């Protein structure tokens, strides 16, 4: 994972706008689903934190042809204590900011961890598409996040659910950072 940075403002906001416009027909055709099977599952990460899945969003079957796992993290400004519950309820309204991006297949929404960081754990169709989405999303998240708290990791060739079942599948992408915030260690 090289240096991470957002897309240029204009390029990012055009991509977000196109996604927004694409999402509404998907919603109207009932292509976006909220499966319940993984809600409540807790994921532990190698940095010692853990978080509970509070929502899943999928498009169509939720499976990618060229799968990759994308993990995004951020820490919200001014959201503490009971405000976390409000954010989780409101976050459903953020669906138009990702579901229409090319390559989106599914997202696990994780509640804040012990360090108040939120994570999205996605299956994406194509690592380049996942990277473009993450770099576009950065501009949206920057409006509400603590400066320097936005990060992402793209793991090509690995389905998200396979990583959850067997975290060892991402060892080749782990580098020497044993405490990587994005590396799933186990599910509980």
mmCIF file of C-alpha atoms in Angstrom:
data_model
loop_
_atom_site.group_PDB
_atom_site.id
_atom_site.type_symbol
_atom_site.label_atom_id
_atom_site.label_comp_id
_atom_site.label_asym_id
_atom_site.label_seq_id
_atom_site.Cartn_x
_atom_site.Cartn_y
_atom_site.Cartn_z
ATOM 1 C CA UNK A 1 0.000 0.000 0.000
ATOM 2 C CA UNK A 2 1.732 3.102 -1.197
ATOM 3 C CA UNK A 3 1.114 6.673 -0.165
ATOM 4 C CA UNK A 4 -2.581 7.377 0.143
ATOM 5 C CA UNK A 5 -4.206 10.589 -0.937
ATOM 6 C CA UNK A 6 -7.598 11.717 -2.158
ATOM 7 C CA UNK A 7 -8.429 12.324 -5.784
ATOM 8 C CA UNK A 8 -8.288 15.915 -6.963
ATOM 9 C CA UNK A 9 -11.337 17.844 -5.752
ATOM 10 C CA UNK A 10 -13.073 18.144 -9.125
ATOM 11 C CA UNK A 11 -12.490 14.526 -10.118
ATOM 12 C CA UNK A 12 -13.628 13.214 -6.732
ATOM 13 C CA UNK A 13 -16.802 15.318 -6.577
ATOM 14 C CA UNK A 14 -17.743 14.408 -10.161
ATOM 15 C CA UNK A 15 -17.365 10.711 -9.261
ATOM 16 C CA UNK A 16 -19.486 11.153 -6.119
ATOM 17 C CA UNK A 17 -22.157 13.031 -8.100
ATOM 18 C CA UNK A 18 -22.270 10.287 -10.754
ATOM 19 C CA UNK A 19 -22.562 7.668 -8.003
ATOM 20 C CA UNK A 20 -25.376 9.615 -6.360
ATOM 21 C CA UNK A 21 -27.335 9.761 -9.634
ATOM 22 C CA UNK A 22 -26.726 6.069 -10.345
ATOM 23 C CA UNK A 23 -27.935 4.941 -6.915
ATOM 24 C CA UNK A 24 -31.530 6.129 -7.245
ATOM 25 C CA UNK A 25 -32.427 3.871 -10.190
ATOM 26 C CA UNK A 26 -30.789 0.978 -8.305
ATOM 27 C CA UNK A 27 -32.996 1.733 -5.297
ATOM 28 C CA UNK A 28 -36.092 2.058 -7.500
ATOM 29 C CA UNK A 29 -35.396 -1.366 -9.079
ATOM 30 C CA UNK A 30 -34.827 -2.918 -5.617
ATOM 31 C CA UNK A 31 -31.252 -3.922 -6.499
ATOM 32 C CA UNK A 32 -29.823 -2.673 -3.198
ATOM 33 C CA UNK A 33 -30.388 -5.001 -0.254
ATOM 34 C CA UNK A 34 -29.776 -4.938 3.509
ATOM 35 C CA UNK A 35 -28.968 -8.558 4.433
ATOM 36 C CA UNK A 36 -29.141 -9.389 8.129
ATOM 37 C CA UNK A 37 -26.927 -12.512 8.372
ATOM 38 C CA UNK A 38 -23.716 -10.688 9.359
ATOM 39 C CA UNK A 39 -25.305 -7.986 11.527
ATOM 40 C CA UNK A 40 -24.047 -8.399 15.084
ATOM 41 C CA UNK A 41 -20.865 -10.223 14.052
ATOM 42 C CA UNK A 42 -17.738 -8.745 15.685
ATOM 43 C CA UNK A 43 -14.465 -8.441 13.785
ATOM 44 C CA UNK A 44 -11.147 -8.259 15.619
ATOM 45 C CA UNK A 45 -8.177 -6.521 14.014
ATOM 46 C CA UNK A 46 -4.445 -7.055 14.485
ATOM 47 C CA UNK A 47 -4.060 -3.631 16.103
ATOM 48 C CA UNK A 48 -6.011 -4.960 19.115
ATOM 49 C CA UNK A 49 -9.314 -3.272 18.314
ATOM 50 C CA UNK A 50 -12.639 -4.824 17.424
ATOM 51 C CA UNK A 51 -15.964 -3.601 16.078
ATOM 52 C CA UNK A 52 -19.461 -4.953 15.564
ATOM 53 C CA UNK A 53 -21.188 -5.084 12.171
ATOM 54 C CA UNK A 54 -24.308 -2.944 12.473
ATOM 55 C CA UNK A 55 -25.459 -3.038 8.858
ATOM 56 C CA UNK A 56 -24.707 -4.705 5.553
ATOM 57 C CA UNK A 57 -25.506 -3.291 2.148
ATOM 58 C CA UNK A 58 -25.262 -5.349 -1.038
ATOM 59 C CA UNK A 59 -25.918 -4.768 -4.704
ATOM 60 C CA UNK A 60 -27.439 -7.669 -6.604
ATOM 61 C CA UNK A 61 -25.771 -10.910 -5.536
ATOM 62 C CA UNK A 62 -23.031 -9.030 -3.651
ATOM 63 C CA UNK A 63 -20.331 -11.091 -5.386
ATOM 64 C CA UNK A 64 -17.581 -9.679 -7.574
ATOM 65 C CA UNK A 65 -16.100 -11.213 -10.739
ATOM 66 C CA UNK A 66 -12.663 -9.695 -9.999
ATOM 67 C CA UNK A 67 -12.916 -9.626 -6.216
ATOM 68 C CA UNK A 68 -10.946 -7.534 -3.825
ATOM 69 C CA UNK A 69 -11.387 -6.609 -0.212
ATOM 70 C CA UNK A 70 -11.421 -2.918 0.629
ATOM 71 C CA UNK A 71 -11.200 -1.650 4.206
ATOM 72 C CA UNK A 72 -11.758 2.043 4.921
ATOM 73 C CA UNK A 73 -11.362 3.726 8.302
ATOM 74 C CA UNK A 74 -12.084 7.200 9.645
ATOM 75 C CA UNK A 75 -12.751 8.930 12.949
ATOM 76 C CA UNK A 76 -15.577 11.428 13.112
ATOM 77 C CA UNK A 77 -15.117 14.883 14.595
ATOM 78 C CA UNK A 78 -17.354 15.728 17.544
ATOM 79 C CA UNK A 79 -19.053 12.309 17.707
ATOM 80 C CA UNK A 80 -18.783 10.867 21.208
ATOM 81 C CA UNK A 81 -20.952 8.841 23.585
ATOM 82 C CA UNK A 82 -24.650 8.739 22.610
ATOM 83 C CA UNK A 83 -23.915 10.552 19.339
ATOM 84 C CA UNK A 84 -22.484 7.283 17.969
ATOM 85 C CA UNK A 85 -25.985 5.732 18.002
ATOM 86 C CA UNK A 86 -27.343 8.747 16.117
ATOM 87 C CA UNK A 87 -24.579 8.465 13.525
ATOM 88 C CA UNK A 88 -25.303 4.762 12.984
ATOM 89 C CA UNK A 89 -28.990 5.513 12.355
ATOM 90 C CA UNK A 90 -28.234 8.465 10.065
ATOM 91 C CA UNK A 91 -25.578 6.575 8.119
ATOM 92 C CA UNK A 92 -28.211 4.692 6.116
ATOM 93 C CA UNK A 93 -28.797 8.005 4.327
ATOM 94 C CA UNK A 94 -25.187 7.802 3.087
ATOM 95 C CA UNK A 95 -25.972 4.851 0.803
ATOM 96 C CA UNK A 96 -26.144 7.084 -2.328
ATOM 97 C CA UNK A 97 -22.506 8.041 -1.687
ATOM 98 C CA UNK A 98 -21.168 4.536 -2.459
ATOM 99 C CA UNK A 99 -23.743 2.080 -3.858
ATOM 100 C CA UNK A 100 -23.642 3.531 -7.378
ATOM 101 C CA UNK A 101 -19.860 3.528 -7.737
ATOM 102 C CA UNK A 102 -18.648 1.178 -10.470
ATOM 103 C CA UNK A 103 -17.562 -2.105 -8.919
ATOM 104 C CA UNK A 104 -19.457 -1.864 -5.634
ATOM 105 C CA UNK A 105 -20.816 -5.255 -4.548
ATOM 106 C CA UNK A 106 -21.216 -5.189 -0.756
ATOM 107 C CA UNK A 107 -20.286 -3.356 2.419
ATOM 108 C CA UNK A 108 -20.168 -4.283 6.077
ATOM 109 C CA UNK A 109 -20.708 -1.203 8.248
ATOM 110 C CA UNK A 110 -18.726 -1.486 11.481
ATOM 111 C CA UNK A 111 -19.581 0.500 14.589
ATOM 112 C CA UNK A 112 -16.829 2.558 16.212
ATOM 113 C CA UNK A 113 -13.993 0.604 17.796
ATOM 114 C CA UNK A 114 -12.183 1.230 21.073
ATOM 115 C CA UNK A 115 -10.389 4.182 19.461
ATOM 116 C CA UNK A 116 -13.627 5.708 18.070
ATOM 117 C CA UNK A 117 -12.716 4.697 14.503
ATOM 118 C CA UNK A 118 -15.357 3.481 12.100
ATOM 119 C CA UNK A 119 -14.583 0.959 9.379
ATOM 120 C CA UNK A 120 -16.267 -0.158 6.211
ATOM 121 C CA UNK A 121 -15.254 -3.617 5.009
ATOM 122 C CA UNK A 122 -16.213 -4.061 1.370
ATOM 123 C CA UNK A 123 -16.127 -6.562 -1.417
ATOM 124 C CA UNK A 124 -15.376 -4.659 -4.591
ATOM 125 C CA UNK A 125 -15.246 -5.758 -8.212
ATOM 126 C CA UNK A 126 -11.767 -4.743 -9.359
ATOM 127 C CA UNK A 127 -8.961 -3.303 -7.240
ATOM 128 C CA UNK A 128 -8.557 -0.197 -9.441
ATOM 129 C CA UNK A 129 -12.258 0.574 -8.992
ATOM 130 C CA UNK A 130 -11.948 0.084 -5.236
ATOM 131 C CA UNK A 131 -8.979 2.458 -5.132
ATOM 132 C CA UNK A 132 -10.850 5.112 -7.137
ATOM 133 C CA UNK A 133 -13.847 4.829 -4.827
ATOM 134 C CA UNK A 134 -11.698 5.104 -1.671
ATOM 135 C CA UNK A 135 -9.876 8.154 -3.021
ATOM 136 C CA UNK A 136 -13.202 9.784 -4.001
ATOM 137 C CA UNK A 137 -14.851 8.923 -0.675
ATOM 138 C CA UNK A 138 -11.915 10.596 1.061
ATOM 139 C CA UNK A 139 -13.253 14.010 -0.023
ATOM 140 C CA UNK A 140 -16.657 13.286 1.538
ATOM 141 C CA UNK A 141 -15.177 11.872 4.745
ATOM 142 C CA UNK A 142 -12.774 14.808 5.082
ATOM 143 C CA UNK A 143 -15.778 17.071 5.694
ATOM 144 C CA UNK A 144 -16.675 15.231 8.927
ATOM 145 C CA UNK A 145 -13.503 13.404 9.991
ATOM 146 C CA UNK A 146 -10.568 14.219 12.222
ATOM 147 C CA UNK A 147 -7.691 15.385 9.988
ATOM 148 C CA UNK A 148 -5.295 12.523 9.267
ATOM 149 C CA UNK A 149 -7.777 9.819 10.346
ATOM 150 C CA UNK A 150 -8.835 8.598 6.884
ATOM 151 C CA UNK A 151 -7.078 5.505 5.545
ATOM 152 C CA UNK A 152 -7.863 2.593 3.273
ATOM 153 C CA UNK A 153 -6.435 -0.746 2.211
ATOM 154 C CA UNK A 154 -7.173 -2.659 -1.001
ATOM 155 C CA UNK A 155 -6.419 -6.390 -1.041
ATOM 156 C CA UNK A 156 -6.745 -7.688 -4.624
ATOM 157 C CA UNK A 157 -7.870 -11.182 -5.541
ATOM 158 C CA UNK A 158 -9.501 -11.986 -2.211
ATOM 159 C CA UNK A 159 -13.214 -12.007 -1.366
ATOM 160 C CA UNK A 160 -14.163 -10.150 1.782
ATOM 161 C CA UNK A 161 -16.078 -13.083 3.272
ATOM 162 C CA UNK A 162 -13.140 -15.425 2.611
ATOM 163 C CA UNK A 163 -10.865 -13.042 4.552
ATOM 164 C CA UNK A 164 -13.331 -13.039 7.439
ATOM 165 C CA UNK A 165 -13.353 -16.841 7.530
ATOM 166 C CA UNK A 166 -9.587 -17.205 6.969
ATOM 167 C CA UNK A 167 -7.641 -14.026 7.828
ATOM 168 C CA UNK A 168 -4.416 -15.757 6.746
ATOM 169 C CA UNK A 169 -5.426 -15.138 3.129
ATOM 170 C CA UNK A 170 -4.151 -11.564 3.420
ATOM 171 C CA UNK A 171 -0.722 -12.373 4.865
ATOM 172 C CA UNK A 172 0.950 -11.686 1.514
ATOM 173 C CA UNK A 173 -0.411 -8.116 1.671
ATOM 174 C CA UNK A 174 0.400 -7.473 5.313
ATOM 175 C CA UNK A 175 3.996 -6.222 4.883
ATOM 176 C CA UNK A 176 5.859 -5.960 8.177
ATOM 177 C CA UNK A 177 3.159 -3.984 9.990
ATOM 178 C CA UNK A 178 1.941 -6.545 12.528
ATOM 179 C CA UNK A 179 -0.442 -4.001 14.065
ATOM 180 C CA UNK A 180 -2.088 -2.982 10.789
ATOM 181 C CA UNK A 181 -5.452 -1.355 11.517
ATOM 182 C CA UNK A 182 -7.036 -3.007 8.478
ATOM 183 C CA UNK A 183 -5.965 -6.616 8.971
ATOM 184 C CA UNK A 184 -8.816 -8.758 10.186
ATOM 185 C CA UNK A 185 -7.573 -11.175 12.793
ATOM 186 C CA UNK A 186 -10.759 -13.080 13.659
ATOM 187 C CA UNK A 187 -14.515 -12.880 13.883
ATOM 188 C CA UNK A 188 -16.507 -13.512 17.007
#
